[in-house]
mmCIF file of C-alpha atoms in Angstrom:
data_model
loop_
_atom_site.group_PDB
_atom_site.id
_atom_site.type_symbol
_atom_site.label_atom_id
_atom_site.label_comp_id
_atom_site.label_asym_id
_atom_site.label_seq_id
_atom_site.Cartn_x
_atom_site.Cartn_y
_atom_site.Cartn_z
ATOM 1 C CA MET A 1354 0.000 0.000 0.000
ATOM 2 C CA THR A 1355 1.307 3.466 -0.905
ATOM 3 C CA ASP A 1356 1.006 5.966 1.934
ATOM 4 C CA ASN A 1357 0.239 9.271 0.179
ATOM 5 C CA TYR A 1358 -1.441 10.642 3.282
ATOM 6 C CA SER A 1359 0.369 12.238 6.223
ATOM 7 C CA GLU A 1360 0.998 10.533 9.550
ATOM 8 C CA ASP A 1361 -1.785 12.658 11.041
ATOM 9 C CA LEU A 1362 -4.358 10.956 8.817
ATOM 10 C CA LYS A 1363 -3.582 7.332 9.614
ATOM 11 C CA ALA A 1364 -6.283 7.339 12.292
ATOM 12 C CA LEU A 1365 -8.877 7.800 9.549
ATOM 13 C CA LEU A 1366 -8.277 4.211 8.492
ATOM 14 C CA LEU A 1367 -9.217 3.036 11.985
ATOM 15 C CA ILE A 1368 -12.741 4.447 11.703
ATOM 16 C CA ASP A 1369 -15.414 1.828 11.161
ATOM 17 C CA HIS A 1370 -15.778 1.581 7.388
ATOM 18 C CA LYS A 1371 -17.010 -0.501 4.485
ATOM 19 C CA GLU A 1372 -15.091 -1.923 1.549
ATOM 20 C CA LYS A 1373 -16.130 -1.165 -2.000
ATOM 21 C CA LYS A 1374 -14.670 -2.843 -5.084
ATOM 22 C CA LEU A 1375 -15.505 -1.495 -8.520
ATOM 23 C CA LYS A 1376 -14.593 -2.360 -12.083
ATOM 24 C CA LYS A 1377 -13.081 -0.023 -14.641
ATOM 25 C CA GLY A 1378 -15.706 2.271 -16.135
ATOM 26 C CA SER A 1379 -17.991 2.287 -13.080
ATOM 27 C CA TYR A 1380 -18.379 5.132 -10.562
ATOM 28 C CA LEU A 1381 -17.615 5.599 -6.879
ATOM 29 C CA PHE A 1382 -20.238 8.334 -7.017
ATOM 30 C CA ARG A 1383 -21.906 10.563 -9.577
ATOM 31 C CA GLU A 1384 -22.712 14.237 -9.565
ATOM 32 C CA GLY A 1385 -26.006 14.709 -7.728
ATOM 33 C CA ASP A 1386 -25.622 11.655 -5.458
ATOM 34 C CA THR A 1387 -25.923 12.301 -1.719
ATOM 35 C CA ALA A 1388 -22.491 13.321 -0.398
ATOM 36 C CA ASP A 1389 -22.431 11.140 2.701
ATOM 37 C CA SER A 1390 -18.968 9.498 2.606
ATOM 38 C CA ILE A 1391 -15.268 9.924 1.928
ATOM 39 C CA PHE A 1392 -13.147 7.271 0.228
ATOM 40 C CA TYR A 1393 -9.654 5.848 0.579
ATOM 41 C CA ILE A 1394 -8.155 4.223 -2.523
ATOM 42 C CA ARG A 1395 -6.394 0.965 -1.677
ATOM 43 C CA SER A 1396 -5.689 0.123 -5.317
ATOM 44 C CA GLY A 1397 -6.600 1.395 -8.747
ATOM 45 C CA LYS A 1398 -7.126 4.836 -10.247
ATOM 46 C CA VAL A 1399 -10.136 7.147 -10.025
ATOM 47 C CA ARG A 1400 -10.781 10.279 -12.081
ATOM 48 C CA ILE A 1401 -12.515 13.212 -10.406
ATOM 49 C CA GLY A 1402 -14.318 15.351 -12.958
ATOM 50 C CA LYS A 1403 -17.501 16.972 -14.161
ATOM 51 C CA ILE A 1404 -19.771 16.944 -17.196
ATOM 52 C CA THR A 1405 -20.573 20.431 -18.471
ATOM 53 C CA PRO A 1406 -24.090 21.385 -19.618
ATOM 54 C CA ASP A 1407 -22.961 21.054 -23.251
ATOM 55 C CA GLY A 1408 -21.734 17.499 -22.621
ATOM 56 C CA ARG A 1409 -17.988 18.115 -22.384
ATOM 57 C CA GLU A 1410 -16.021 16.193 -19.777
ATOM 58 C CA ILE A 1411 -13.586 18.075 -17.557
ATOM 59 C CA THR A 1412 -11.025 16.210 -15.442
ATOM 60 C CA PHE A 1413 -9.881 17.870 -12.229
ATOM 61 C CA ARG A 1414 -7.501 15.237 -10.898
ATOM 62 C CA ILE A 1415 -6.636 11.551 -10.823
ATOM 63 C CA CYS A 1416 -6.621 9.758 -7.480
ATOM 64 C CA ASN A 1417 -4.267 6.811 -7.026
ATOM 65 C CA GLU A 1418 -3.503 4.103 -4.497
ATOM 66 C CA GLY A 1419 -3.053 5.727 -1.088
ATOM 67 C CA ASP A 1420 -5.221 8.787 -1.807
ATOM 68 C CA PHE A 1421 -8.302 10.021 0.011
ATOM 69 C CA ILE A 1422 -11.278 11.380 -1.918
ATOM 70 C CA SER A 1423 -13.204 13.875 0.184
ATOM 71 C CA GLU A 1424 -15.911 15.858 -1.596
ATOM 72 C CA ILE A 1425 -18.188 16.464 1.378
ATOM 73 C CA ARG A 1426 -19.087 19.457 3.557
ATOM 74 C CA LEU A 1427 -18.198 18.742 7.158
ATOM 75 C CA PHE A 1428 -20.565 19.558 10.027
ATOM 76 C CA CYS A 1429 -23.280 20.721 7.625
ATOM 77 C CA ALA A 1430 -26.511 19.190 6.464
ATOM 78 C CA LEU A 1431 -26.124 16.518 3.817
ATOM 79 C CA SER A 1432 -25.594 17.939 0.347
ATOM 80 C CA THR A 1433 -24.894 16.326 -3.032
ATOM 81 C CA TYR A 1434 -21.659 15.623 -4.861
ATOM 82 C CA ARG A 1435 -20.812 18.386 -7.330
ATOM 83 C CA VAL A 1436 -18.367 16.172 -9.227
ATOM 84 C CA GLN A 1437 -18.186 12.531 -10.279
ATOM 85 C CA ALA A 1438 -15.596 9.848 -9.510
ATOM 86 C CA LYS A 1439 -15.080 7.471 -12.428
ATOM 87 C CA VAL A 1440 -12.954 4.335 -12.039
ATOM 88 C CA LEU A 1441 -10.076 4.251 -14.546
ATOM 89 C CA GLU A 1442 -8.584 0.984 -13.254
ATOM 90 C CA ASP A 1443 -10.288 -1.724 -11.157
ATOM 91 C CA CYS A 1444 -10.584 -0.090 -7.748
ATOM 92 C CA ASP A 1445 -10.531 -1.371 -4.169
ATOM 93 C CA SER A 1446 -11.607 1.356 -1.748
ATOM 94 C CA LEU A 1447 -12.648 1.995 1.842
ATOM 95 C CA VAL A 1448 -15.828 3.992 2.452
ATOM 96 C CA ILE A 1449 -16.026 6.124 5.620
ATOM 97 C CA GLU A 1450 -19.437 7.616 6.414
ATOM 98 C CA LYS A 1451 -19.627 11.370 6.987
ATOM 99 C CA GLN A 1452 -21.323 11.010 10.373
ATOM 100 C CA LYS A 1453 -18.649 8.629 11.698
ATOM 101 C CA LEU A 1454 -15.894 10.858 10.344
ATOM 102 C CA GLU A 1455 -17.359 13.928 12.072
ATOM 103 C CA GLU A 1456 -17.728 12.063 15.382
ATOM 104 C CA THR A 1457 -14.067 11.018 15.222
ATOM 105 C CA LEU A 1458 -12.804 14.484 14.279
ATOM 106 C CA LEU A 1459 -14.622 16.030 17.252
ATOM 107 C CA LEU A 1460 -12.715 13.713 19.597
ATOM 108 C CA ASP A 1461 -9.262 13.926 17.968
ATOM 109 C CA PRO A 1462 -7.840 17.462 17.450
ATOM 110 C CA ASN A 1463 -4.647 16.177 15.794
ATOM 111 C CA LEU A 1464 -6.649 14.222 13.243
ATOM 112 C CA THR A 1465 -8.840 17.266 12.619
ATOM 113 C CA VAL A 1466 -5.779 19.407 11.895
ATOM 114 C CA GLY A 1467 -4.381 16.784 9.524
ATOM 115 C CA PHE A 1468 -7.698 16.456 7.709
ATOM 116 C CA LEU A 1469 -8.024 20.225 7.309
ATOM 117 C CA LYS A 1470 -4.460 20.389 5.937
ATOM 118 C CA MET A 1471 -5.348 17.766 3.329
ATOM 119 C CA MET A 1472 -8.491 19.651 2.332
ATOM 120 C CA GLY A 1473 -6.576 22.932 2.154
ATOM 121 C CA THR A 1474 -3.878 21.433 -0.068
ATOM 122 C CA GLN A 1475 -6.503 20.068 -2.448
ATOM 123 C CA GLN A 1476 -8.179 23.469 -2.606
ATOM 124 C CA GLN A 1477 -4.855 25.129 -3.427
ATOM 125 C CA LYS A 1478 -4.285 22.644 -6.260
ATOM 126 C CA THR A 1479 -7.659 23.482 -7.764
ATOM 127 C CA GLN A 1480 -7.180 27.229 -7.369
ATOM 128 C CA SER A 1481 -3.746 27.182 -9.013
ATOM 129 C CA LYS A 1482 -5.106 25.190 -11.959
ATOM 130 C CA PHE A 1483 -7.922 27.651 -12.585
ATOM 131 C CA ARG A 1484 -5.514 30.564 -12.117
ATOM 132 C CA ASP A 1485 -3.396 29.307 -15.020
ATOM 133 C CA LEU A 1486 -6.476 28.825 -17.195
ATOM 134 C CA ILE A 1487 -7.811 32.317 -16.456
ATOM 135 C CA LEU A 1488 -4.487 34.147 -16.801
ATOM 136 C CA HIS A 1489 -3.029 32.289 -19.783
ATOM 137 C CA GLY A 1490 -5.982 30.799 -21.636
ATOM 138 C CA LYS A 1491 -5.849 27.522 -23.518
ATOM 139 C CA LYS A 1492 -2.081 27.502 -23.881
ATOM 140 C CA GLY A 1493 -1.669 28.080 -20.157
ATOM 141 C CA ALA A 1494 -4.122 25.300 -19.360
ATOM 142 C CA LEU A 1495 -2.164 22.776 -21.439
ATOM 143 C CA TYR A 1496 1.305 23.901 -20.380
ATOM 144 C CA SER A 1497 0.421 23.952 -16.680
ATOM 145 C CA THR A 1498 -1.196 20.516 -17.001
ATOM 146 C CA LEU A 1499 2.001 19.113 -18.529
ATOM 147 C CA ILE A 1500 4.060 20.671 -15.725
ATOM 148 C CA ARG A 1501 1.744 19.171 -13.112
ATOM 149 C CA MET A 1502 1.976 15.779 -14.780
ATOM 150 C CA THR A 1503 5.775 15.821 -14.521
ATOM 151 C CA ASN A 1504 5.412 16.294 -10.759
ATOM 152 C CA SER A 1505 2.797 13.545 -10.431
ATOM 153 C CA TYR A 1506 4.019 10.946 -12.948
ATOM 154 C CA GLY A 1507 7.412 12.187 -14.185
ATOM 155 C CA ILE A 1508 10.392 9.855 -14.596
ATOM 156 C CA HIS A 1509 13.709 11.554 -15.317
ATOM 157 C CA LYS A 1510 15.502 10.171 -18.369
ATOM 158 C CA ASN A 1511 18.566 11.223 -20.333
ATOM 159 C CA ASP A 1512 16.486 13.036 -22.946
ATOM 160 C CA GLY A 1513 13.947 14.636 -20.615
ATOM 161 C CA ILE A 1514 11.113 13.804 -18.226
ATOM 162 C CA LEU A 1515 8.817 10.942 -19.221
ATOM 163 C CA ILE A 1516 5.200 11.393 -18.130
ATOM 164 C CA ASP A 1517 4.510 7.781 -17.201
ATOM 165 C CA LEU A 1518 0.785 7.972 -17.822
ATOM 166 C CA PRO A 1519 -0.683 6.854 -21.159
ATOM 167 C CA LEU A 1520 -3.120 9.521 -22.321
ATOM 168 C CA THR A 1521 -5.055 10.058 -25.497
ATOM 169 C CA ASN A 1522 -5.225 13.627 -26.767
ATOM 170 C CA GLN A 1523 -8.906 13.636 -25.800
ATOM 171 C CA GLU A 1524 -8.072 12.656 -22.221
ATOM 172 C CA LEU A 1525 -5.454 15.383 -22.101
ATOM 173 C CA ALA A 1526 -8.019 17.832 -23.477
ATOM 174 C CA ASN A 1527 -10.387 16.858 -20.650
ATOM 175 C CA PHE A 1528 -7.782 18.023 -18.128
ATOM 176 C CA CYS A 1529 -7.547 21.384 -19.880
ATOM 177 C CA GLY A 1530 -11.240 22.004 -20.471
ATOM 178 C CA MET A 1531 -10.797 22.371 -24.238
ATOM 179 C CA SER A 1532 -11.395 20.454 -27.453
ATOM 180 C CA ARG A 1533 -9.170 17.670 -28.746
ATOM 181 C CA GLU A 1534 -8.523 19.672 -31.922
ATOM 182 C CA VAL A 1535 -7.026 22.581 -29.964
ATOM 183 C CA VAL A 1536 -4.834 20.209 -27.936
ATOM 184 C CA ASN A 1537 -3.661 18.517 -31.148
ATOM 185 C CA ARG A 1538 -2.600 21.877 -32.580
ATOM 186 C CA LEU A 1539 -0.784 22.987 -29.421
ATOM 187 C CA LEU A 1540 0.992 19.638 -29.029
ATOM 188 C CA ASN A 1541 2.126 19.711 -32.644
ATOM 189 C CA GLY A 1542 3.582 23.152 -32.044
ATOM 190 C CA LEU A 1543 5.501 21.878 -29.022
ATOM 191 C CA LYS A 1544 6.780 18.917 -31.035
ATOM 192 C CA ASN A 1545 7.947 21.192 -33.857
ATOM 193 C CA ASP A 1546 9.798 23.344 -31.321
ATOM 194 C CA GLU A 1547 11.312 20.169 -29.788
ATOM 195 C CA VAL A 1548 9.822 20.997 -26.397
ATOM 196 C CA ILE A 1549 8.204 17.544 -26.253
ATOM 197 C CA THR A 1550 8.568 14.207 -28.002
ATOM 198 C CA MET A 1551 6.494 11.018 -27.879
ATOM 199 C CA GLU A 1552 7.544 7.526 -26.830
ATOM 200 C CA ASP A 1553 5.131 4.567 -26.930
ATOM 201 C CA GLY A 1554 2.147 6.870 -26.605
ATOM 202 C CA LYS A 1555 3.606 8.773 -23.668
ATOM 203 C CA ILE A 1556 4.899 12.357 -23.577
ATOM 204 C CA ILE A 1557 8.519 13.236 -22.850
ATOM 205 C CA ILE A 1558 9.102 16.813 -21.738
ATOM 206 C CA ARG A 1559 12.440 17.847 -23.210
ATOM 207 C CA ASN A 1560 12.317 21.518 -22.240
ATOM 208 C CA LEU A 1561 10.416 21.957 -18.997
ATOM 209 C CA GLN A 1562 11.768 25.468 -18.490
ATOM 210 C CA PHE A 1563 10.141 26.603 -21.755
ATOM 211 C CA LEU A 1564 6.719 25.589 -20.432
ATOM 212 C CA LYS A 1565 7.358 27.339 -17.119
ATOM 213 C CA ASP A 1566 8.565 30.546 -18.771
ATOM 214 C CA GLU A 1567 5.553 30.673 -21.087
ATOM 215 C CA ILE A 1568 3.091 30.720 -18.182
ATOM 216 C CA HIS A 1569 5.319 32.759 -15.834
ATOM 217 C CA CYS A 1570 5.448 29.791 -13.456
ATOM 218 C CA GLU A 1571 5.444 30.795 -9.797
ATOM 219 C CA ASN A 1572 7.294 27.584 -8.823
ATOM 220 C CA CYS A 1573 4.628 26.408 -6.421
ATOM 221 C CA PRO A 1574 5.622 23.533 -4.109
ATOM 222 C CA ALA A 1575 5.429 20.135 -5.806
ATOM 223 C CA GLU A 1576 2.649 19.087 -3.417
ATOM 224 C CA ILE A 1577 0.477 21.841 -4.922
ATOM 225 C CA CYS A 1578 1.609 21.642 -8.558
ATOM 226 C CA ARG A 1579 0.163 18.176 -9.219
ATOM 227 C CA ILE A 1580 -2.804 16.531 -10.913
ATOM 228 C CA ASP A 1581 -3.265 13.804 -8.292
#
């Protein structure tokens, strides 16, 4: 098991919970479902995203083994999920009910602090992503997504940083909130400028600094500049 959570959050796994196993293509939850639980991913990959009114799919992040998925409002009346969690790889998860989580947090200040830190970090990730989209448009959305992917899935090689995550151009477009055609054009431009190359369907970033300079990268901590 990969421990992506901090030491402060280990007590969450001691809360009475259920196990939930799902196949690729199914959902942990859908937008509009009652938001009554958080999830811990024991294995597999889950995509957190949203379907826009015009039918486009937007991906916010990918959750991996060792990640928590918390899309609930604590100490408030039950609401509904505003995003969906689609299983990308067969998933084994733990389900912790909101009520039991709140009862535990009230009794354990250290756990509460750790949980709030996790929620705050996730909020910062989302804010920084939308900042790049608003300030730098479509190019900024793609370039910042590639930078985040190097921090989440990058493997350093002699000729650059391999993003060890197979993605179609449509899937990449979903991260950026744009059409596949626009992503194709921008990627081709980066290839022509030798900023990126492709290897077995995966992207190699050969000039990371170019991407950072183009969006005036603020060099956020790696824990913020991620897609997971």
